[in-house]
PDB file of N, CA and C in Angstrom:
ATOM      1  N   MET A   1       0.825  -1.185   0.000  1.00  0.00           N
ATOM      2  CA  MET A   1       0.000   0.000   0.000  1.00  0.00           C
ATOM      3  C   MET A   1       0.867   1.245   0.000  1.00  0.00           C
ATOM      4  N   THR A   2       0.317   2.310  -0.613  1.00  0.00           N
ATOM      5  CA  THR A   2       1.033   3.575  -0.606  1.00  0.00           C
ATOM      6  C   THR A   2       0.679   4.355   0.649  1.00  0.00           C
ATOM      7  N   ASP A   3       1.337   5.470   0.830  1.00  0.00           N
ATOM      8  CA  ASP A   3       1.100   6.320   1.986  1.00  0.00           C
ATOM      9  C   ASP A   3      -0.316   6.887   1.936  1.00  0.00           C
ATOM     10  N   GLU A   4      -1.180   6.445   2.846  1.00  0.00           N
ATOM     11  CA  GLU A   4      -2.581   6.857   2.832  1.00  0.00           C
ATOM     12  C   GLU A   4      -2.776   8.322   3.182  1.00  0.00           C
ATOM     13  N   ALA A   5      -1.772   8.986   3.736  1.00  0.00           N
ATOM     14  CA  ALA A   5      -1.924  10.380   4.111  1.00  0.00           C
ATOM     15  C   ALA A   5      -1.836  11.302   2.887  1.00  0.00           C
ATOM     16  N   LYS A   6      -1.232  10.837   1.799  1.00  0.00           N
ATOM     17  CA  LYS A   6      -1.036  11.669   0.616  1.00  0.00           C
ATOM     18  C   LYS A   6      -2.317  11.736  -0.209  1.00  0.00           C
ATOM     19  N   ARG A   7      -2.822  12.957  -0.407  1.00  0.00           N
ATOM     20  CA  ARG A   7      -3.997  13.178  -1.231  1.00  0.00           C
ATOM     21  C   ARG A   7      -3.536  13.585  -2.631  1.00  0.00           C
ATOM     22  N   VAL A   8      -4.272  13.158  -3.641  1.00  0.00           N
ATOM     23  CA  VAL A   8      -3.919  13.379  -5.029  1.00  0.00           C
ATOM     24  C   VAL A   8      -5.136  13.966  -5.746  1.00  0.00           C
ATOM     25  N   ILE A   9      -4.877  14.813  -6.736  1.00  0.00           N
ATOM     26  CA  ILE A   9      -5.960  15.376  -7.548  1.00  0.00           C
ATOM     27  C   ILE A   9      -5.940  14.696  -8.908  1.00  0.00           C
ATOM     28  N   GLY A  10      -7.130  14.374  -9.416  1.00  0.00           N
ATOM     29  CA  GLY A  10      -7.247  13.736 -10.710  1.00  0.00           C
ATOM     30  C   GLY A  10      -8.580  14.066 -11.354  1.00  0.00           C
ATOM     31  N   LYS A  11      -8.822  13.450 -12.519  1.00  0.00           N
ATOM     32  CA  LYS A  11     -10.081  13.663 -13.243  1.00  0.00           C
ATOM     33  C   LYS A  11     -10.730  12.319 -13.543  1.00  0.00           C
ATOM     34  N   ILE A  12     -12.050  12.317 -13.452  1.00  0.00           N
ATOM     35  CA  ILE A  12     -12.824  11.125 -13.796  1.00  0.00           C
ATOM     36  C   ILE A  12     -12.740  10.931 -15.308  1.00  0.00           C
ATOM     37  N   ILE A  13     -12.392   9.709 -15.751  1.00  0.00           N
ATOM     38  CA  ILE A  13     -12.379   9.424 -17.183  1.00  0.00           C
ATOM     39  C   ILE A  13     -13.485   8.458 -17.587  1.00  0.00           C
ATOM     40  N   LYS A  14     -14.053   7.753 -16.598  1.00  0.00           N
ATOM     41  CA  LYS A  14     -15.154   6.834 -16.904  1.00  0.00           C
ATOM     42  C   LYS A  14     -15.967   6.587 -15.642  1.00  0.00           C
ATOM     43  N   VAL A  15     -17.290   6.575 -15.814  1.00  0.00           N
ATOM     44  CA  VAL A  15     -18.193   6.217 -14.732  1.00  0.00           C
ATOM     45  C   VAL A  15     -19.145   5.165 -15.293  1.00  0.00           C
ATOM     46  N   SER A  16     -19.183   4.001 -14.662  1.00  0.00           N
ATOM     47  CA  SER A  16     -20.067   2.928 -15.086  1.00  0.00           C
ATOM     48  C   SER A  16     -21.330   2.947 -14.229  1.00  0.00           C
ATOM     49  N   ASP A  17     -22.441   2.577 -14.834  1.00  0.00           N
ATOM     50  CA  ASP A  17     -23.687   2.485 -14.070  1.00  0.00           C
ATOM     51  C   ASP A  17     -23.702   1.256 -13.159  1.00  0.00           C
ATOM     52  N   LYS A  18     -22.606   0.506 -13.165  1.00  0.00           N
ATOM     53  CA  LYS A  18     -22.488  -0.683 -12.306  1.00  0.00           C
ATOM     54  C   LYS A  18     -21.776  -0.398 -10.987  1.00  0.00           C
ATOM     55  N   GLY A  19     -21.461   0.893 -10.724  1.00  0.00           N
ATOM     56  CA  GLY A  19     -20.911   1.245  -9.426  1.00  0.00           C
ATOM     57  C   GLY A  19     -19.403   1.390  -9.337  1.00  0.00           C
ATOM     58  N   TYR A  20     -18.745   1.585 -10.467  1.00  0.00           N
ATOM     59  CA  TYR A  20     -17.299   1.797 -10.439  1.00  0.00           C
ATOM     60  C   TYR A  20     -16.905   2.794 -11.514  1.00  0.00           C
ATOM     61  N   GLY A  21     -15.645   3.188 -11.510  1.00  0.00           N
ATOM     62  CA  GLY A  21     -15.146   4.097 -12.526  1.00  0.00           C
ATOM     63  C   GLY A  21     -13.636   4.166 -12.507  1.00  0.00           C
ATOM     64  N   PHE A  22     -13.100   5.098 -13.301  1.00  0.00           N
ATOM     65  CA  PHE A  22     -11.653   5.265 -13.412  1.00  0.00           C
ATOM     66  C   PHE A  22     -11.291   6.740 -13.353  1.00  0.00           C
ATOM     67  N   ILE A  23     -10.133   6.996 -12.782  1.00  0.00           N
ATOM     68  CA  ILE A  23      -9.577   8.335 -12.625  1.00  0.00           C
ATOM     69  C   ILE A  23      -8.169   8.329 -13.218  1.00  0.00           C
ATOM     70  N   VAL A  24      -7.738   9.471 -13.756  1.00  0.00           N
ATOM     71  CA  VAL A  24      -6.335   9.657 -14.131  1.00  0.00           C
ATOM     72  C   VAL A  24      -5.804  10.853 -13.354  1.00  0.00           C
ATOM     73  N   SER A  25      -4.494  10.833 -13.100  1.00  0.00           N
ATOM     74  CA  SER A  25      -3.860  11.919 -12.362  1.00  0.00           C
ATOM     75  C   SER A  25      -2.457  12.144 -12.897  1.00  0.00           C
ATOM     76  N   LYS A  26      -2.062  13.410 -13.002  1.00  0.00           N
ATOM     77  CA  LYS A  26      -0.696  13.747 -13.412  1.00  0.00           C
ATOM     78  C   LYS A  26       0.311  13.277 -12.374  1.00  0.00           C
ATOM     79  N   GLU A  27      -0.144  13.158 -11.132  1.00  0.00           N
ATOM     80  CA  GLU A  27       0.752  12.752 -10.048  1.00  0.00           C
ATOM     81  C   GLU A  27       1.038  11.242 -10.067  1.00  0.00           C
ATOM     82  N   ILE A  28       0.217  10.478 -10.785  1.00  0.00           N
ATOM     83  CA  ILE A  28       0.430   9.035 -10.949  1.00  0.00           C
ATOM     84  C   ILE A  28       0.316   8.763 -12.452  1.00  0.00           C
ATOM     85  N   PRO A  29       1.358   9.110 -13.223  1.00  0.00           N
ATOM     86  CA  PRO A  29       1.268   9.037 -14.683  1.00  0.00           C
ATOM     87  C   PRO A  29       1.097   7.614 -15.220  1.00  0.00           C
ATOM     88  N   PHE A  30       0.441   7.549 -16.374  1.00  0.00           N
ATOM     89  CA  PHE A  30       0.267   6.298 -17.127  1.00  0.00           C
ATOM     90  C   PHE A  30      -0.519   5.242 -16.356  1.00  0.00           C
ATOM     91  N   THR A  31      -1.429   5.677 -15.496  1.00  0.00           N
ATOM     92  CA  THR A  31      -2.188   4.731 -14.678  1.00  0.00           C
ATOM     93  C   THR A  31      -3.657   5.111 -14.676  1.00  0.00           C
ATOM     94  N   ARG A  32      -4.514   4.132 -14.981  1.00  0.00           N
ATOM     95  CA  ARG A  32      -5.950   4.315 -14.780  1.00  0.00           C
ATOM     96  C   ARG A  32      -6.247   3.830 -13.372  1.00  0.00           C
ATOM     97  N   ILE A  33      -6.762   4.719 -12.552  1.00  0.00           N
ATOM     98  CA  ILE A  33      -6.974   4.423 -11.138  1.00  0.00           C
ATOM     99  C   ILE A  33      -8.432   4.018 -10.940  1.00  0.00           C
ATOM    100  N   PHE A  34      -8.641   2.822 -10.467  1.00  0.00           N
ATOM    101  CA  PHE A  34      -9.971   2.238 -10.287  1.00  0.00           C
ATOM    102  C   PHE A  34     -10.606   2.753  -9.003  1.00  0.00           C
ATOM    103  N   PHE A  35     -11.938   2.937  -9.014  1.00  0.00           N
ATOM    104  CA  PHE A  35     -12.646   3.256  -7.777  1.00  0.00           C
ATOM    105  C   PHE A  35     -14.037   2.632  -7.780  1.00  0.00           C
ATOM    106  N   TYR A  36     -14.516   2.338  -6.585  1.00  0.00           N
ATOM    107  CA  TYR A  36     -15.899   1.913  -6.367  1.00  0.00           C
ATOM    108  C   TYR A  36     -16.682   3.112  -5.864  1.00  0.00           C
ATOM    109  N   TRP A  37     -17.969   3.162  -6.155  1.00  0.00           N
ATOM    110  CA  TRP A  37     -18.781   4.290  -5.693  1.00  0.00           C
ATOM    111  C   TRP A  37     -18.792   4.392  -4.174  1.00  0.00           C
ATOM    112  N   THR A  38     -18.561   3.285  -3.488  1.00  0.00           N
ATOM    113  CA  THR A  38     -18.538   3.309  -2.029  1.00  0.00           C
ATOM    114  C   THR A  38     -17.322   4.061  -1.486  1.00  0.00           C
ATOM    115  N   SER A  39     -16.359   4.381  -2.365  1.00  0.00           N
ATOM    116  CA  SER A  39     -15.178   5.132  -1.944  1.00  0.00           C
ATOM    117  C   SER A  39     -15.409   6.638  -1.945  1.00  0.00           C
ATOM    118  N   LEU A  40     -16.580   7.067  -2.446  1.00  0.00           N
ATOM    119  CA  LEU A  40     -16.896   8.500  -2.465  1.00  0.00           C
ATOM    120  C   LEU A  40     -17.268   8.980  -1.079  1.00  0.00           C
ATOM    121  N   ASN A  41     -16.903  10.215  -0.786  1.00  0.00           N
ATOM    122  CA  ASN A  41     -17.339  10.852   0.445  1.00  0.00           C
ATOM    123  C   ASN A  41     -18.836  11.095   0.291  1.00  0.00           C
ATOM    124  N   GLN A  42     -19.644  10.298   0.954  1.00  0.00           N
ATOM    125  CA  GLN A  42     -21.093  10.338   0.782  1.00  0.00           C
ATOM    126  C   GLN A  42     -21.717  11.638   1.286  1.00  0.00           C
ATOM    127  N   GLU A  43     -21.001  12.395   2.098  1.00  0.00           N
ATOM    128  CA  GLU A  43     -21.529  13.667   2.590  1.00  0.00           C
ATOM    129  C   GLU A  43     -21.474  14.756   1.526  1.00  0.00           C
ATOM    130  N   THR A  44     -20.532  14.655   0.601  1.00  0.00           N
ATOM    131  CA  THR A  44     -20.359  15.718  -0.391  1.00  0.00           C
ATOM    132  C   THR A  44     -20.584  15.256  -1.826  1.00  0.00           C
ATOM    133  N   SER A  45     -20.621  13.968  -2.089  1.00  0.00           N
ATOM    134  CA  SER A  45     -20.683  13.470  -3.464  1.00  0.00           C
ATOM    135  C   SER A  45     -21.645  12.298  -3.562  1.00  0.00           C
ATOM    136  N   HIS A  46     -22.298  12.203  -4.715  1.00  0.00           N
ATOM    137  CA  HIS A  46     -23.189  11.077  -4.973  1.00  0.00           C
ATOM    138  C   HIS A  46     -22.811  10.479  -6.321  1.00  0.00           C
ATOM    139  N   PHE A  47     -22.750   9.153  -6.366  1.00  0.00           N
ATOM    140  CA  PHE A  47     -22.268   8.463  -7.559  1.00  0.00           C
ATOM    141  C   PHE A  47     -23.067   8.845  -8.801  1.00  0.00           C
ATOM    142  N   THR A  48     -24.375   9.021  -8.658  1.00  0.00           N
ATOM    143  CA  THR A  48     -25.206   9.337  -9.820  1.00  0.00           C
ATOM    144  C   THR A  48     -24.905  10.714 -10.389  1.00  0.00           C
ATOM    145  N   GLU A  49     -24.247  11.574  -9.615  1.00  0.00           N
ATOM    146  CA  GLU A  49     -23.919  12.914 -10.075  1.00  0.00           C
ATOM    147  C   GLU A  49     -22.541  12.986 -10.738  1.00  0.00           C
ATOM    148  N   LEU A  50     -21.738  11.928 -10.624  1.00  0.00           N
ATOM    149  CA  LEU A  50     -20.399  11.935 -11.228  1.00  0.00           C
ATOM    150  C   LEU A  50     -20.488  11.893 -12.741  1.00  0.00           C
ATOM    151  N   LYS A  51     -19.571  12.617 -13.378  1.00  0.00           N
ATOM    152  CA  LYS A  51     -19.507  12.553 -14.829  1.00  0.00           C
ATOM    153  C   LYS A  51     -18.052  12.673 -15.295  1.00  0.00           C
ATOM    154  N   LYS A  52     -17.825  12.231 -16.502  1.00  0.00           N
ATOM    155  CA  LYS A  52     -16.493  12.312 -17.092  1.00  0.00           C
ATOM    156  C   LYS A  52     -16.021  13.761 -17.058  1.00  0.00           C
ATOM    157  N   GLY A  53     -14.773  13.971 -16.621  1.00  0.00           N
ATOM    158  CA  GLY A  53     -14.194  15.302 -16.559  1.00  0.00           C
ATOM    159  C   GLY A  53     -14.266  15.943 -15.187  1.00  0.00           C
ATOM    160  N   ASP A  54     -15.059  15.370 -14.261  1.00  0.00           N
ATOM    161  CA  ASP A  54     -15.115  15.919 -12.907  1.00  0.00           C
ATOM    162  C   ASP A  54     -13.744  15.817 -12.253  1.00  0.00           C
ATOM    163  N   GLU A  55     -13.357  16.879 -11.564  1.00  0.00           N
ATOM    164  CA  GLU A  55     -12.092  16.878 -10.839  1.00  0.00           C
ATOM    165  C   GLU A  55     -12.338  16.358  -9.424  1.00  0.00           C
ATOM    166  N   VAL A  56     -11.466  15.465  -8.982  1.00  0.00           N
ATOM    167  CA  VAL A  56     -11.617  14.845  -7.676  1.00  0.00           C
ATOM    168  C   VAL A  56     -10.300  14.861  -6.910  1.00  0.00           C
ATOM    169  N   GLU A  57     -10.415  14.758  -5.600  1.00  0.00           N
ATOM    170  CA  GLU A  57      -9.250  14.582  -4.737  1.00  0.00           C
ATOM    171  C   GLU A  57      -9.448  13.258  -4.029  1.00  0.00           C
ATOM    172  N   PHE A  58      -8.386  12.467  -3.937  1.00  0.00           N
ATOM    173  CA  PHE A  58      -8.515  11.126  -3.382  1.00  0.00           C
ATOM    174  C   PHE A  58      -7.203  10.664  -2.772  1.00  0.00           C
ATOM    175  N   THR A  59      -7.297   9.549  -2.068  1.00  0.00           N
ATOM    176  CA  THR A  59      -6.124   8.892  -1.514  1.00  0.00           C
ATOM    177  C   THR A  59      -5.871   7.632  -2.340  1.00  0.00           C
ATOM    178  N   PRO A  60      -4.699   7.511  -2.974  1.00  0.00           N
ATOM    179  CA  PRO A  60      -4.395   6.303  -3.738  1.00  0.00           C
ATOM    180  C   PRO A  60      -3.811   5.212  -2.838  1.00  0.00           C
ATOM    181  N   ILE A  61      -4.228   3.994  -3.087  1.00  0.00           N
ATOM    182  CA  ILE A  61      -3.620   2.843  -2.418  1.00  0.00           C
ATOM    183  C   ILE A  61      -3.273   1.815  -3.494  1.00  0.00           C
ATOM    184  N   THR A  62      -2.238   1.045  -3.251  1.00  0.00           N
ATOM    185  CA  THR A  62      -1.854  -0.007  -4.179  1.00  0.00           C
ATOM    186  C   THR A  62      -2.254  -1.342  -3.577  1.00  0.00           C
ATOM    187  N   ILE A  63      -3.006  -2.107  -4.350  1.00  0.00           N
ATOM    188  CA  ILE A  63      -3.428  -3.436  -3.916  1.00  0.00           C
ATOM    189  C   ILE A  63      -2.655  -4.449  -4.751  1.00  0.00           C
ATOM    190  N   GLU A  64      -1.899  -5.281  -4.081  1.00  0.00           N
ATOM    191  CA  GLU A  64      -1.050  -6.247  -4.765  1.00  0.00           C
ATOM    192  C   GLU A  64      -1.864  -7.098  -5.738  1.00  0.00           C
ATOM    193  N   GLY A  65      -1.393  -7.143  -6.970  1.00  0.00           N
ATOM    194  CA  GLY A  65      -2.050  -7.925  -8.001  1.00  0.00           C
ATOM    195  C   GLY A  65      -3.244  -7.233  -8.645  1.00  0.00           C
ATOM    196  N   LYS A  66      -3.646  -6.088  -8.122  1.00  0.00           N
ATOM    197  CA  LYS A  66      -4.815  -5.378  -8.657  1.00  0.00           C
ATOM    198  C   LYS A  66      -4.472  -3.998  -9.194  1.00  0.00           C
ATOM    199  N   GLY A  67      -3.413  -3.380  -8.693  1.00  0.00           N
ATOM    200  CA  GLY A  67      -3.037  -2.044  -9.140  1.00  0.00           C
ATOM    201  C   GLY A  67      -3.459  -0.968  -8.151  1.00  0.00           C
ATOM    202  N   VAL A  68      -3.573   0.253  -8.665  1.00  0.00           N
ATOM    203  CA  VAL A  68      -3.881   1.406  -7.820  1.00  0.00           C
ATOM    204  C   VAL A  68      -5.391   1.584  -7.736  1.00  0.00           C
ATOM    205  N   ARG A  69      -5.861   1.845  -6.530  1.00  0.00           N
ATOM    206  CA  ARG A  69      -7.277   2.132  -6.276  1.00  0.00           C
ATOM    207  C   ARG A  69      -7.389   3.474  -5.588  1.00  0.00           C
ATOM    208  N   ALA A  70      -8.500   4.147  -5.816  1.00  0.00           N
ATOM    209  CA  ALA A  70      -8.768   5.429  -5.163  1.00  0.00           C
ATOM    210  C   ALA A  70      -9.752   5.199  -4.023  1.00  0.00           C
ATOM    211  N   ILE A  71      -9.422   5.774  -2.860  1.00  0.00           N
ATOM    212  CA  ILE A  71     -10.333   5.732  -1.725  1.00  0.00           C
ATOM    213  C   ILE A  71     -10.494   7.154  -1.199  1.00  0.00           C
ATOM    214  N   LYS A  72     -11.474   7.362  -0.351  1.00  0.00           N
ATOM    215  CA  LYS A  72     -11.719   8.676   0.270  1.00  0.00           C
ATOM    216  C   LYS A  72     -11.808   9.771  -0.795  1.00  0.00           C
ATOM    217  N   ILE A  73     -12.674   9.567  -1.772  1.00  0.00           N
ATOM    218  CA  ILE A  73     -12.796  10.470  -2.922  1.00  0.00           C
ATOM    219  C   ILE A  73     -13.733  11.634  -2.596  1.00  0.00           C
ATOM    220  N   ASP A  74     -13.249  12.845  -2.889  1.00  0.00           N
ATOM    221  CA  ASP A  74     -14.060  14.057  -2.775  1.00  0.00           C
ATOM    222  C   ASP A  74     -14.115  14.717  -4.149  1.00  0.00           C
ATOM    223  N   VAL A  75     -15.314  15.064  -4.596  1.00  0.00           N
ATOM    224  CA  VAL A  75     -15.459  15.802  -5.846  1.00  0.00           C
ATOM    225  C   VAL A  75     -15.177  17.261  -5.547  1.00  0.00           C
ATOM    226  N   LEU A  76     -14.306  17.871  -6.352  1.00  0.00           N
ATOM    227  CA  LEU A  76     -13.929  19.272  -6.144  1.00  0.00           C
ATOM    228  C   LEU A  76     -14.885  20.190  -6.903  1.00  0.00           C
ATOM    229  N   GLU A  77     -15.184  21.299  -6.304  1.00  0.00           N
ATOM    230  CA  GLU A  77     -16.037  22.298  -6.951  1.00  0.00           C
ATOM    231  C   GLU A  77     -15.221  22.988  -8.039  1.00  0.00           C
ATOM    232  N   PRO A  78     -15.837  23.260  -9.193  1.00  0.00           N
ATOM    233  CA  PRO A  78     -15.101  24.002 -10.223  1.00  0.00           C
ATOM    234  C   PRO A  78     -14.805  25.409  -9.737  1.00  0.00           C
ATOM    235  N   GLU A  79     -13.624  25.913 -10.105  1.00  0.00           N
ATOM    236  CA  GLU A  79     -13.245  27.259  -9.703  1.00  0.00           C
ATOM    237  C   GLU A  79     -14.006  28.268 -10.545  1.00  0.00           C
ATOM    238  N   LYS A  80     -14.473  29.327  -9.895  1.00  0.00           N
ATOM    239  CA  LYS A  80     -15.180  30.388 -10.604  1.00  0.00           C
ATOM    240  C   LYS A  80     -14.203  31.522 -10.857  1.00  0.00           C
ATOM    241  N   ASP A  81     -14.167  31.991 -12.082  1.00  0.00           N
ATOM    242  CA  ASP A  81     -13.299  33.097 -12.445  1.00  0.00           C
ATOM    243  C   ASP A  81     -14.084  34.389 -12.310  1.00  0.00           C
ATOM    244  N   GLU A  82     -13.866  35.092 -11.217  1.00  0.00           N
ATOM    245  CA  GLU A  82     -14.606  36.318 -10.925  1.00  0.00           C
ATOM    246  C   GLU A  82     -14.283  37.420 -11.925  1.00  0.00           C
ATOM    247  N   GLY A  83     -13.147  37.346 -12.602  1.00  0.00           N
ATOM    248  CA  GLY A  83     -12.744  38.393 -13.521  1.00  0.00           C
ATOM    249  C   GLY A  83     -13.141  38.131 -14.967  1.00  0.00           C
ATOM    250  N   ASP A  84     -13.996  37.169 -15.205  1.00  0.00           N
ATOM    251  CA  ASP A  84     -14.381  36.805 -16.567  1.00  0.00           C
ATOM    252  C   ASP A  84     -15.392  37.809 -17.115  1.00  0.00           C
ATOM    253  N   ASP A  85     -14.989  38.560 -18.122  1.00  0.00           N
ATOM    254  CA  ASP A  85     -15.858  39.564 -18.725  1.00  0.00           C
ATOM    255  C   ASP A  85     -16.777  38.977 -19.790  1.00  0.00           C
ATOM    256  N   SER A  86     -16.622  37.726 -20.140  1.00  0.00           N
ATOM    257  CA  SER A  86     -17.394  37.158 -21.233  1.00  0.00           C
ATOM    258  C   SER A  86     -18.876  37.043 -20.894  1.00  0.00           C
ATOM    259  N   LEU A  87     -19.234  37.103 -19.625  1.00  0.00           N
ATOM    260  CA  LEU A  87     -20.636  36.982 -19.238  1.00  0.00           C
ATOM    261  C   LEU A  87     -21.327  38.337 -19.119  1.00  0.00           C
ATOM    262  N   ARG A  88     -20.568  39.412 -19.175  1.00  0.00           N
ATOM    263  CA  ARG A  88     -21.131  40.747 -19.043  1.00  0.00           C
ATOM    264  C   ARG A  88     -21.697  41.232 -20.371  1.00  0.00           C
ATOM    265  N   ILE A  89     -22.831  41.849 -20.318  1.00  0.00           N
ATOM    266  CA  ILE A  89     -23.410  42.451 -21.519  1.00  0.00           C
ATOM    267  C   ILE A  89     -23.087  43.938 -21.490  1.00  0.00           C
ATOM    268  N   MET A  90     -22.473  44.401 -22.533  1.00  0.00           N
ATOM    269  CA  MET A  90     -22.082  45.808 -22.612  1.00  0.00           C
ATOM    270  C   MET A  90     -23.106  46.565 -23.429  1.00  0.00           C
ATOM    271  N   ASN A  91     -23.549  47.670 -22.907  1.00  0.00           N
ATOM    272  CA  ASN A  91     -24.486  48.547 -23.637  1.00  0.00           C
ATOM    273  C   ASN A  91     -23.702  49.731 -24.192  1.00  0.00           C
ATOM    274  N   ASP A  92     -23.671  49.841 -25.488  1.00  0.00           N
ATOM    275  CA  ASP A  92     -22.998  50.955 -26.157  1.00  0.00           C
ATOM    276  C   ASP A  92     -24.048  51.965 -26.586  1.00  0.00           C
ATOM    277  N   LYS A  93     -24.313  52.952 -25.774  1.00  0.00           N
ATOM    278  CA  LYS A  93     -25.316  53.971 -26.123  1.00  0.00           C
ATOM    279  C   LYS A  93     -24.684  55.324 -26.159  1.00  0.00           C
TER     280      LYS A  93
END
């Protein structure tokens, strides 16, 4: 097993309706990280709301013969860009 204290950020690449999915992370290159829906923080995330591209924070563990698994998964809120002018409507009068 890897150090359970280390949290990693990644993105969901697949969510199956059978209760599992895969994550990729720059911090663990060339690895599809498996997760079960039961590994989600149930207070902040629900499996039915997960979608491809969601950013998550998790603890990776290595299971001998199985590879890397994600546990203690939290879905991260997208950052809002307060300085984005593209949503403002300008009136030229």
